[in-house]
Amino acid sequence: MVTLGCARNEVDSEELAGRLAAGGWELVDADGSDADVVVVNTCGFVESAKKDSVDTLLSASDTGAKVVAVGCMAERYGAELADSLPEADAVLGFDHYPRLAERLDDVVAGERIAAHAPVDRRTKLPITPIQRQESEVPVPGHGWGPRVLRTRLDSSPVASLKIASGCDRRCSFCAIPSFRGSFVSRHPDDVVAEAAWLAERGARELFLVSENSTSYGKDLDRELGGARALELLLPRLAEVPGIQRVRVSYLQPAETKPGLLGAIASTPGVADYFDLSFQHASERVLRRMRRFGSTESFLALCRQIRELAPAAGIRTNVIVGFPGETEQDVAELERFLTGARLDAVGVFGYSDEDGTEAAGLDGKLNADVITERVRRVSALVEELTAQRAEDRVGEEVAVLVEGTDPGCVGRAAHQAPEVDGECVLSGADGLTVGDVVRARVEAADGVDLVARPLEVLAGQAVR
């Protein structure tokens, strides 16, 4: 099993591994040398990710094993991908997931499986959100009930936990809803049951993932919390035995309500961490993106968060070079970034995506202009986030240890896996992976921190 792309794909791979194990298949080492089949969970988000997916499929074919493409790129392009990549023995979409073990049996037997025929997955679910809970359309990570159909593919003390799939927003640059489908929440009891399962297998931090976490519960009955479902779910997850920290990802600023901010900021065991998808700050560009907000409203949201939790971590992604973006728009984005004091910022240059509204917009910018704006904004971000890290010198932080060789490293509450920097623990003799320690920050190196351990927080909920 080879996984590309985001944490949501990682969860999907563990679901597929669980389904395959239940169907009699055995997972072998990642090099594929002993494999009958290599399953590649592809990413189809942006052009570079698509290239990585194709390259990985080609490399998998070199092992001599059968190759099966699944995941977002397979769902998005289906038969088109199969026609252009004969090295793949099958290209399967999300509808194949429930019976993937049988499909692999067919592949090994030499049977030809018709490639997935893509459709806009939003058309497969009811328009009314509350009716989607009764749908039998396969949605990765859904429909298990309280039984957990998942196999962990690593021993990390951090585990991603899917709370929802799909998205109902219509951002003009994004194709994800067309192949991930409309928004569907998982039942809170199912999420809690999976959290307990993960804790029993060594997870100490839960990383809640979805395409839009702020929509969680809008398709659930009122007795399950409705629009407040995430606020009610967080304390339940934080109370799962063995779990010491819960982290929420991907909040939409326009949908982030005061109650949710308060729940994240005040619930013991929930990281005061806010992953907000701002994307830009110029009101004019945001409208062309089919999004809402402005520099002033976004700065007000950041102030509101820090009034609730002064040490809170805030991260975002921004797109520069969007069609029609002017120098004044870039300056407005820079004004926001300077005022917001964010802990981490991903800077991306705009590129057309198949089937999106933005691909047909006028005002396209030259690639050299986009590259220069990415460089310019990235340089500013590097300076600002380094300053923010310096501000944390002298603070006490709770660090989850994720590696001890070479050196002892982990993450504090304001640092999400892989994207937000890390804490290097100095003088950390005797610590093991999975320990959570209280530490004092002594120095900063870019967004990374150097901290000295003070005590191990055995079994305690931390922020």
Coordinates of C-alpha atoms in Angstrom, one line a residue:
M1 CA 0.0 0.0 0.0
V2 CA 1.5 3.3 -1.1
T3 CA -0.1 6.5 0.0
L4 CA 0.2 10.0 -1.6
G5 CA -1.4 13.3 -0.6
C6 CA -3.0 14.5 2.6
A7 CA -4.0 13.0 6.0
R8 CA -7.4 12.2 4.6
N9 CA -5.8 9.9 2.1
E10 CA -3.7 8.3 4.9
V11 CA -7.0 7.4 6.7
D12 CA -8.4 6.0 3.5
S13 CA -5.4 3.8 3.1
E14 CA -5.8 2.4 6.6
E15 CA -9.4 1.7 5.8
L16 CA -8.5 -0.1 2.6
A17 CA -5.8 -2.0 4.5
G18 CA -8.4 -3.1 7.0
R19 CA -10.8 -4.1 4.2
L20 CA -8.1 -6.1 2.4
A21 CA -7.0 -7.9 5.7
A22 CA -10.7 -8.8 6.3
G23 CA -10.8 -10.2 2.7
G24 CA -7.7 -12.4 3.2
W25 CA -5.0 -10.2 1.9
E26 CA -1.7 -9.6 3.7
L27 CA 0.2 -6.4 3.8
V28 CA 3.9 -6.6 2.9
D29 CA 6.9 -4.3 3.2
A30 CA 6.8 -1.0 1.3
D31 CA 9.4 -1.8 -1.3
G32 CA 6.9 -4.1 -3.0
S33 CA 9.5 -6.8 -3.7
D34 CA 7.3 -9.5 -2.2
A35 CA 3.9 -8.1 -3.3
D36 CA 1.4 -9.7 -5.7
V37 CA -0.3 -6.3 -6.0
V38 CA 0.8 -2.7 -5.2
V39 CA -2.2 -0.5 -4.4
V40 CA -1.3 3.2 -5.0
N41 CA -3.7 5.6 -3.2
T42 CA -3.2 8.6 -5.5
C43 CA -3.6 12.4 -5.0
G44 CA -5.3 14.5 -7.7
F45 CA -5.4 17.9 -6.1
V46 CA -2.9 19.9 -8.1
E47 CA -0.7 19.3 -11.1
S48 CA 2.4 18.5 -9.1
A49 CA 0.5 15.9 -7.0
K50 CA -0.9 14.3 -10.2
K51 CA 2.7 14.0 -11.6
D52 CA 3.8 12.4 -8.3
S53 CA 0.9 9.9 -8.6
V54 CA 1.8 8.9 -12.1
D55 CA 5.5 8.6 -11.3
T56 CA 4.6 6.4 -8.3
L57 CA 2.4 4.1 -10.4
L58 CA 5.1 3.7 -13.0
S59 CA 7.7 2.9 -10.3
A60 CA 5.2 0.3 -8.8
S61 CA 5.0 -1.4 -12.2
D62 CA 8.7 -1.8 -12.2
T63 CA 8.4 -4.2 -9.2
G64 CA 6.8 -6.8 -11.4
A65 CA 3.7 -6.8 -9.3
K66 CA 0.2 -6.0 -10.4
V67 CA -0.6 -2.3 -10.0
V68 CA -4.0 -0.9 -8.9
A69 CA -4.7 2.8 -8.7
V70 CA -7.2 4.1 -6.2
G71 CA -7.7 7.4 -4.5
C72 CA -8.5 10.9 -5.7
M73 CA -6.7 10.9 -9.1
A74 CA -8.3 7.5 -9.9
E75 CA -11.7 8.8 -8.9
R76 CA -11.3 12.0 -10.8
Y77 CA -10.0 10.7 -14.1
G78 CA -10.9 7.0 -14.1
A79 CA -10.9 5.6 -17.6
E80 CA -8.8 8.6 -18.9
L81 CA -6.1 7.6 -16.5
A82 CA -6.4 4.0 -17.4
D83 CA -6.1 4.7 -21.1
S84 CA -3.0 6.9 -20.7
L85 CA -1.3 4.6 -18.2
P86 CA -1.5 1.0 -19.4
E87 CA 1.0 0.1 -16.6
A88 CA -1.9 0.2 -14.2
D89 CA -3.7 -3.1 -14.2
A90 CA -6.8 -1.5 -12.7
V91 CA -8.1 2.0 -12.0
L92 CA -10.7 1.9 -9.3
G93 CA -12.9 4.6 -7.8
F94 CA -14.5 5.0 -4.3
D95 CA -17.5 2.8 -5.3
H96 CA -15.1 -0.1 -5.4
Y97 CA -13.8 0.3 -1.9
P98 CA -16.3 -1.9 -0.1
R99 CA -15.3 -4.9 -2.3
L100 CA -11.7 -4.0 -2.9
A101 CA -10.4 -7.4 -1.7
E102 CA -12.5 -9.1 -4.4
R103 CA -11.3 -6.7 -7.0
L104 CA -7.7 -7.5 -6.2
D105 CA -8.6 -11.2 -6.4
D106 CA -9.8 -10.5 -9.9
V107 CA -6.6 -8.6 -10.8
V108 CA -4.4 -11.4 -9.7
A109 CA -6.5 -13.9 -11.6
G110 CA -5.9 -11.9 -14.8
E111 CA -9.5 -10.7 -15.2
R112 CA -10.0 -7.3 -16.8
I113 CA -11.9 -4.8 -14.6
A114 CA -13.6 -1.9 -16.3
A115 CA -12.0 1.3 -15.3
H116 CA -13.9 3.7 -13.1
A117 CA -16.2 6.0 -15.0
P118 CA -16.0 9.4 -13.3
V119 CA -19.1 11.4 -12.5
D120 CA -19.6 14.5 -10.3
R121 CA -20.0 12.8 -7.0
R122 CA -22.1 15.6 -5.7
T123 CA -24.9 14.3 -8.0
K124 CA -24.9 10.9 -6.2
L125 CA -26.0 12.3 -2.8
P126 CA -29.2 14.1 -1.9
I127 CA -29.2 17.9 -2.1
T128 CA -30.6 18.2 1.4
P129 CA -27.8 17.5 3.9
I130 CA -29.9 15.7 6.5
Q131 CA -31.0 13.1 3.9
R132 CA -27.4 12.1 3.1
Q133 CA -27.1 10.1 6.3
E134 CA -29.5 7.6 4.8
S135 CA -27.7 7.3 1.5
E136 CA -26.0 4.0 0.5
V137 CA -23.5 5.7 -1.8
P138 CA -20.0 4.5 -0.7
V139 CA -18.1 7.3 1.1
P140 CA -14.5 6.5 2.3
G141 CA -14.3 6.2 6.0
H142 CA -18.1 6.1 6.5
G143 CA -20.7 3.4 7.0
W144 CA -18.7 1.1 9.3
G145 CA -21.0 1.7 12.4
P146 CA -19.2 1.2 15.7
R147 CA -17.1 -1.6 14.2
V148 CA -13.7 -0.2 13.2
L149 CA -12.6 -1.4 9.8
R150 CA -9.0 -0.1 9.8
T151 CA -5.4 -1.3 10.0
R152 CA -2.7 1.1 11.2
L153 CA 0.1 1.5 8.7
D154 CA 2.6 3.0 11.1
S155 CA 3.4 3.2 14.8
S156 CA 3.2 7.0 15.2
P157 CA 1.7 8.3 18.4
V158 CA -0.4 10.7 16.2
A159 CA -3.4 9.3 14.3
S160 CA -5.6 11.0 11.8
L161 CA -9.3 10.5 12.5
K162 CA -11.8 11.4 9.8
I163 CA -14.9 13.2 11.1
A164 CA -16.5 14.0 7.7
S165 CA -16.0 13.8 4.0
G166 CA -16.8 16.0 1.0
C167 CA -17.6 19.7 0.8
D168 CA -20.6 21.9 -0.1
R169 CA -18.6 25.0 -0.8
R170 CA -18.1 26.2 -4.3
C171 CA -14.7 27.8 -4.2
S172 CA -13.9 28.8 -7.8
F173 CA -10.4 27.3 -7.8
C174 CA -11.1 24.0 -6.2
A175 CA -12.2 20.7 -7.8
I176 CA -12.3 18.6 -4.7
P177 CA -16.1 18.6 -4.2
S178 CA -16.6 17.2 -7.7
F179 CA -14.6 14.0 -6.9
R180 CA -15.0 13.8 -3.1
G181 CA -18.7 14.6 -3.2
S182 CA -21.0 16.6 -1.0
F183 CA -20.4 17.0 2.7
V184 CA -21.3 14.1 4.9
S185 CA -20.6 13.9 8.7
R186 CA -19.8 10.7 10.5
H187 CA -22.0 9.7 13.4
P188 CA -20.4 11.0 16.7
D189 CA -20.6 7.6 18.3
D190 CA -18.6 6.0 15.4
V191 CA -15.9 8.7 15.7
V192 CA -15.6 8.1 19.4
A193 CA -15.4 4.3 18.9
E194 CA -12.6 4.7 16.4
A195 CA -10.8 7.1 18.7
A196 CA -10.9 4.5 21.5
W197 CA -9.6 1.9 19.0
L198 CA -6.7 4.2 18.0
A199 CA -5.9 4.8 21.6
E200 CA -5.7 1.1 22.3
R201 CA -3.1 0.9 19.5
G202 CA -0.8 3.6 20.9
A203 CA -2.3 6.9 19.6
R204 CA -1.8 9.7 22.0
E205 CA -2.9 12.6 19.8
L206 CA -5.9 12.6 17.5
F207 CA -5.7 14.7 14.4
L208 CA -9.3 15.4 13.2
V209 CA -9.5 15.6 9.5
S210 CA -12.1 16.4 6.8
E211 CA -12.5 18.7 3.9
N212 CA -14.4 21.3 6.1
S213 CA -14.5 20.6 9.8
T214 CA -16.7 23.7 10.5
S215 CA -19.6 22.1 8.7
Y216 CA -19.5 19.0 11.0
G217 CA -23.0 18.2 12.2
K218 CA -25.1 20.2 9.7
D219 CA -26.4 17.0 8.3
L220 CA -27.0 15.4 11.7
D221 CA -30.2 15.3 13.8
R222 CA -30.6 17.9 16.5
E223 CA -30.3 15.3 19.2
L224 CA -26.8 14.7 17.9
G225 CA -25.9 18.3 18.2
G226 CA -26.7 19.6 14.7
A227 CA -24.6 22.6 14.0
R228 CA -23.0 22.4 17.5
A229 CA -22.0 18.7 17.0
L230 CA -18.3 19.4 16.8
E231 CA -18.4 21.5 20.0
L232 CA -20.1 18.5 21.7
L233 CA -17.8 15.9 20.1
L234 CA -14.5 17.5 21.3
P235 CA -14.9 16.8 25.0
R236 CA -16.0 13.2 24.3
L237 CA -12.8 12.6 22.3
A238 CA -10.6 14.3 24.9
E239 CA -12.0 12.0 27.5
V240 CA -11.1 8.8 25.7
P241 CA -8.6 6.8 27.9
G242 CA -5.1 7.1 26.5
I243 CA -5.7 10.2 24.4
Q244 CA -3.8 13.2 25.7
R245 CA -4.5 15.7 22.9
V246 CA -7.1 16.3 20.2
R247 CA -6.3 18.6 17.3
V248 CA -8.9 20.0 14.8
S249 CA -7.9 20.8 11.2
Y250 CA -9.3 22.7 8.3
L251 CA -11.7 25.4 9.6
Q252 CA -13.5 27.7 7.2
P253 CA -13.3 31.3 8.5
A254 CA -16.7 32.2 7.2
E255 CA -18.3 29.3 9.1
T256 CA -16.2 29.5 12.4
K257 CA -18.7 30.4 15.1
P258 CA -17.9 31.8 18.6
G259 CA -19.1 28.5 20.2
L260 CA -16.6 26.4 18.3
L261 CA -13.8 28.9 19.1
G262 CA -14.6 28.7 22.8
A263 CA -14.7 24.9 22.7
I264 CA -11.3 24.6 21.1
A265 CA -9.8 27.2 23.3
S266 CA -11.2 25.9 26.6
T267 CA -11.7 22.2 26.5
P268 CA -9.0 20.3 28.5
G269 CA -7.2 18.0 26.1
V270 CA -8.0 19.9 23.0
A271 CA -5.1 21.8 21.4
D272 CA -5.5 25.6 21.2
Y273 CA -4.7 25.3 17.5
F274 CA -6.7 26.9 14.7
D275 CA -6.1 25.8 11.1
L276 CA -8.0 28.5 9.2
S277 CA -8.3 28.4 5.5
F278 CA -8.0 32.2 4.7
Q279 CA -6.6 31.7 1.1
H280 CA -6.2 35.5 0.6
A281 CA -7.1 38.7 2.3
S282 CA -8.1 41.0 -0.5
E283 CA -11.9 41.2 -0.5
R284 CA -11.9 41.6 -4.3
V285 CA -9.9 38.4 -4.8
L286 CA -11.8 36.5 -2.3
R287 CA -15.1 37.3 -4.1
R288 CA -13.6 36.0 -7.3
M289 CA -12.6 32.9 -5.4
R290 CA -16.3 32.5 -4.3
R291 CA -15.2 33.0 -0.7
F292 CA -16.0 35.6 2.0
G293 CA -14.0 37.8 4.3
S294 CA -11.5 40.6 4.3
T295 CA -8.4 41.7 6.0
E296 CA -10.3 43.4 8.8
S297 CA -12.7 40.5 9.4
F298 CA -9.8 38.0 9.4
L299 CA -7.7 40.1 11.8
A300 CA -10.8 40.4 14.1
L301 CA -11.1 36.6 14.1
C302 CA -7.4 36.3 15.0
R303 CA -7.9 38.8 17.9
Q304 CA -10.9 36.9 19.1
I305 CA -8.9 33.6 19.2
R306 CA -6.1 35.2 21.1
E307 CA -8.4 36.8 23.6
L308 CA -9.6 33.3 24.4
A309 CA -6.2 31.6 24.2
P310 CA -3.2 34.0 24.1
A311 CA -0.7 31.3 23.2
A312 CA -3.0 29.8 20.5
G313 CA -1.4 28.6 17.3
I314 CA -2.9 29.8 14.1
R315 CA -2.0 28.6 10.7
T316 CA -3.3 29.1 7.1
N317 CA -2.7 28.6 3.4
V318 CA -2.8 31.4 0.9
I319 CA -2.9 31.4 -2.9
V320 CA -1.1 34.1 -4.9
G321 CA -1.4 34.9 -8.5
F322 CA -5.1 34.2 -8.7
P323 CA -6.7 35.5 -12.0
G324 CA -7.1 39.3 -11.8
E325 CA -4.9 39.7 -8.7
T326 CA -3.2 43.1 -8.7
E327 CA -0.2 44.5 -6.9
Q328 CA -2.7 46.2 -4.5
D329 CA -4.3 42.9 -3.8
V330 CA -0.9 41.4 -2.9
A331 CA -0.1 44.4 -0.7
E332 CA -3.4 43.8 1.1
L333 CA -2.5 40.1 1.7
E334 CA 0.8 41.2 3.1
R335 CA -0.9 43.7 5.4
F336 CA -3.0 40.9 6.8
L337 CA -0.1 38.5 7.2
T338 CA 1.9 41.2 9.0
G339 CA -1.0 42.0 11.4
A340 CA -2.1 38.4 12.0
R341 CA 1.1 37.0 13.6
L342 CA 0.4 33.5 12.3
D343 CA 2.5 30.6 13.4
A344 CA 2.6 28.9 10.0
V345 CA 1.6 29.8 6.5
G346 CA 1.6 27.7 3.3
V347 CA 2.1 29.8 0.2
F348 CA 0.9 28.4 -3.1
G349 CA 1.0 29.8 -6.6
Y350 CA -2.3 29.6 -8.5
S351 CA -2.6 27.1 -11.3
D352 CA -5.7 26.1 -13.4
E353 CA -7.5 23.0 -12.3
D354 CA -9.7 21.0 -14.7
G355 CA -13.4 21.7 -14.4
T356 CA -13.1 24.7 -12.1
E357 CA -14.7 28.1 -12.6
A358 CA -11.4 29.8 -12.1
A359 CA -9.9 28.0 -15.1
G360 CA -12.2 30.1 -17.3
L361 CA -11.7 33.4 -15.6
D362 CA -10.1 36.4 -17.4
G363 CA -7.0 38.2 -16.0
K364 CA -4.7 35.2 -16.0
L365 CA -1.2 36.2 -14.8
N366 CA 2.1 35.3 -16.4
A367 CA 3.8 32.3 -14.8
D368 CA 6.9 34.5 -14.0
V369 CA 4.7 37.0 -12.2
I370 CA 3.1 34.2 -10.1
T371 CA 6.6 32.8 -9.3
E372 CA 7.8 36.2 -8.2
R373 CA 4.8 36.8 -6.0
V374 CA 5.2 33.4 -4.4
R375 CA 8.8 34.2 -3.7
R376 CA 7.9 37.7 -2.3
V377 CA 5.1 36.5 0.0
S378 CA 7.1 33.4 1.1
A379 CA 10.0 35.6 2.2
L380 CA 7.7 37.8 4.2
V381 CA 6.0 34.7 5.8
E382 CA 9.4 33.2 6.7
E383 CA 10.4 36.4 8.5
L384 CA 7.0 36.7 10.3
T385 CA 6.7 33.1 11.4
A386 CA 10.3 33.2 12.7
Q387 CA 9.4 36.3 14.7
R388 CA 6.3 34.5 16.1
A389 CA 8.5 31.5 17.1
E390 CA 10.9 33.8 18.9
D391 CA 8.0 35.2 20.8
R392 CA 7.5 31.8 22.4
V393 CA 11.0 31.7 24.0
G394 CA 10.4 31.4 27.7
E395 CA 6.9 29.8 27.3
E396 CA 6.1 26.4 28.7
V397 CA 4.7 23.9 26.1
A398 CA 3.4 20.4 26.1
V399 CA 5.4 18.4 23.6
L400 CA 4.4 15.0 22.2
V401 CA 7.6 13.0 21.5
E402 CA 7.6 11.6 18.0
G403 CA 11.2 10.6 17.5
T404 CA 14.3 9.9 19.6
D405 CA 17.0 9.0 17.0
P406 CA 18.8 11.1 16.0
G407 CA 17.9 13.6 18.8
C408 CA 14.6 13.9 20.6
V409 CA 11.9 15.7 18.6
G410 CA 8.2 16.3 19.0
R411 CA 5.5 18.9 18.6
A412 CA 3.8 21.4 20.8
A413 CA 0.1 22.3 20.6
H414 CA 0.7 25.0 17.9
Q415 CA 2.5 22.5 15.6
A416 CA 0.5 20.1 13.5
P417 CA 2.1 17.0 12.0
E418 CA 4.5 17.6 9.1
V419 CA 3.6 21.2 8.3
D420 CA 4.2 23.5 11.3
G421 CA 7.7 22.9 12.5
E422 CA 8.8 20.9 15.5
C423 CA 10.3 21.0 19.0
V424 CA 13.8 19.8 19.6
L425 CA 14.1 18.6 23.2
S426 CA 17.6 19.3 24.7
G427 CA 18.8 17.2 27.6
A428 CA 16.0 14.7 27.0
D429 CA 17.6 11.5 28.3
G430 CA 15.2 8.6 28.9
L431 CA 12.2 9.9 26.9
T432 CA 10.5 7.5 24.5
V433 CA 8.2 8.0 21.5
G434 CA 4.7 8.7 22.7
D435 CA 5.7 10.5 25.9
V436 CA 4.2 13.9 26.5
V437 CA 6.4 16.3 28.4
R438 CA 6.1 19.7 29.8
A439 CA 9.1 21.8 28.5
R440 CA 10.3 25.3 28.5
V441 CA 11.2 27.0 25.2
E442 CA 14.8 28.1 25.3
A443 CA 15.4 29.2 21.6
A444 CA 13.9 29.3 18.2
D445 CA 15.3 28.3 14.8
G446 CA 12.9 29.5 12.1
V447 CA 9.6 28.0 13.1
D448 CA 11.3 25.2 15.1
L449 CA 11.7 25.5 18.8
V450 CA 14.4 24.2 21.2
A451 CA 13.0 23.3 24.5
R452 CA 14.2 21.7 27.8
P453 CA 12.0 19.0 29.3
L454 CA 10.7 19.7 32.8
E455 CA 8.5 16.6 33.5
V456 CA 6.6 13.8 31.8
L457 CA 2.9 14.3 31.8
A458 CA 1.9 10.7 32.0
G459 CA -1.7 10.2 31.0
Q460 CA -2.7 13.8 31.5
A461 CA -4.8 15.8 29.0
V462 CA -2.7 18.5 27.5
R463 CA -3.2 21.6 25.4

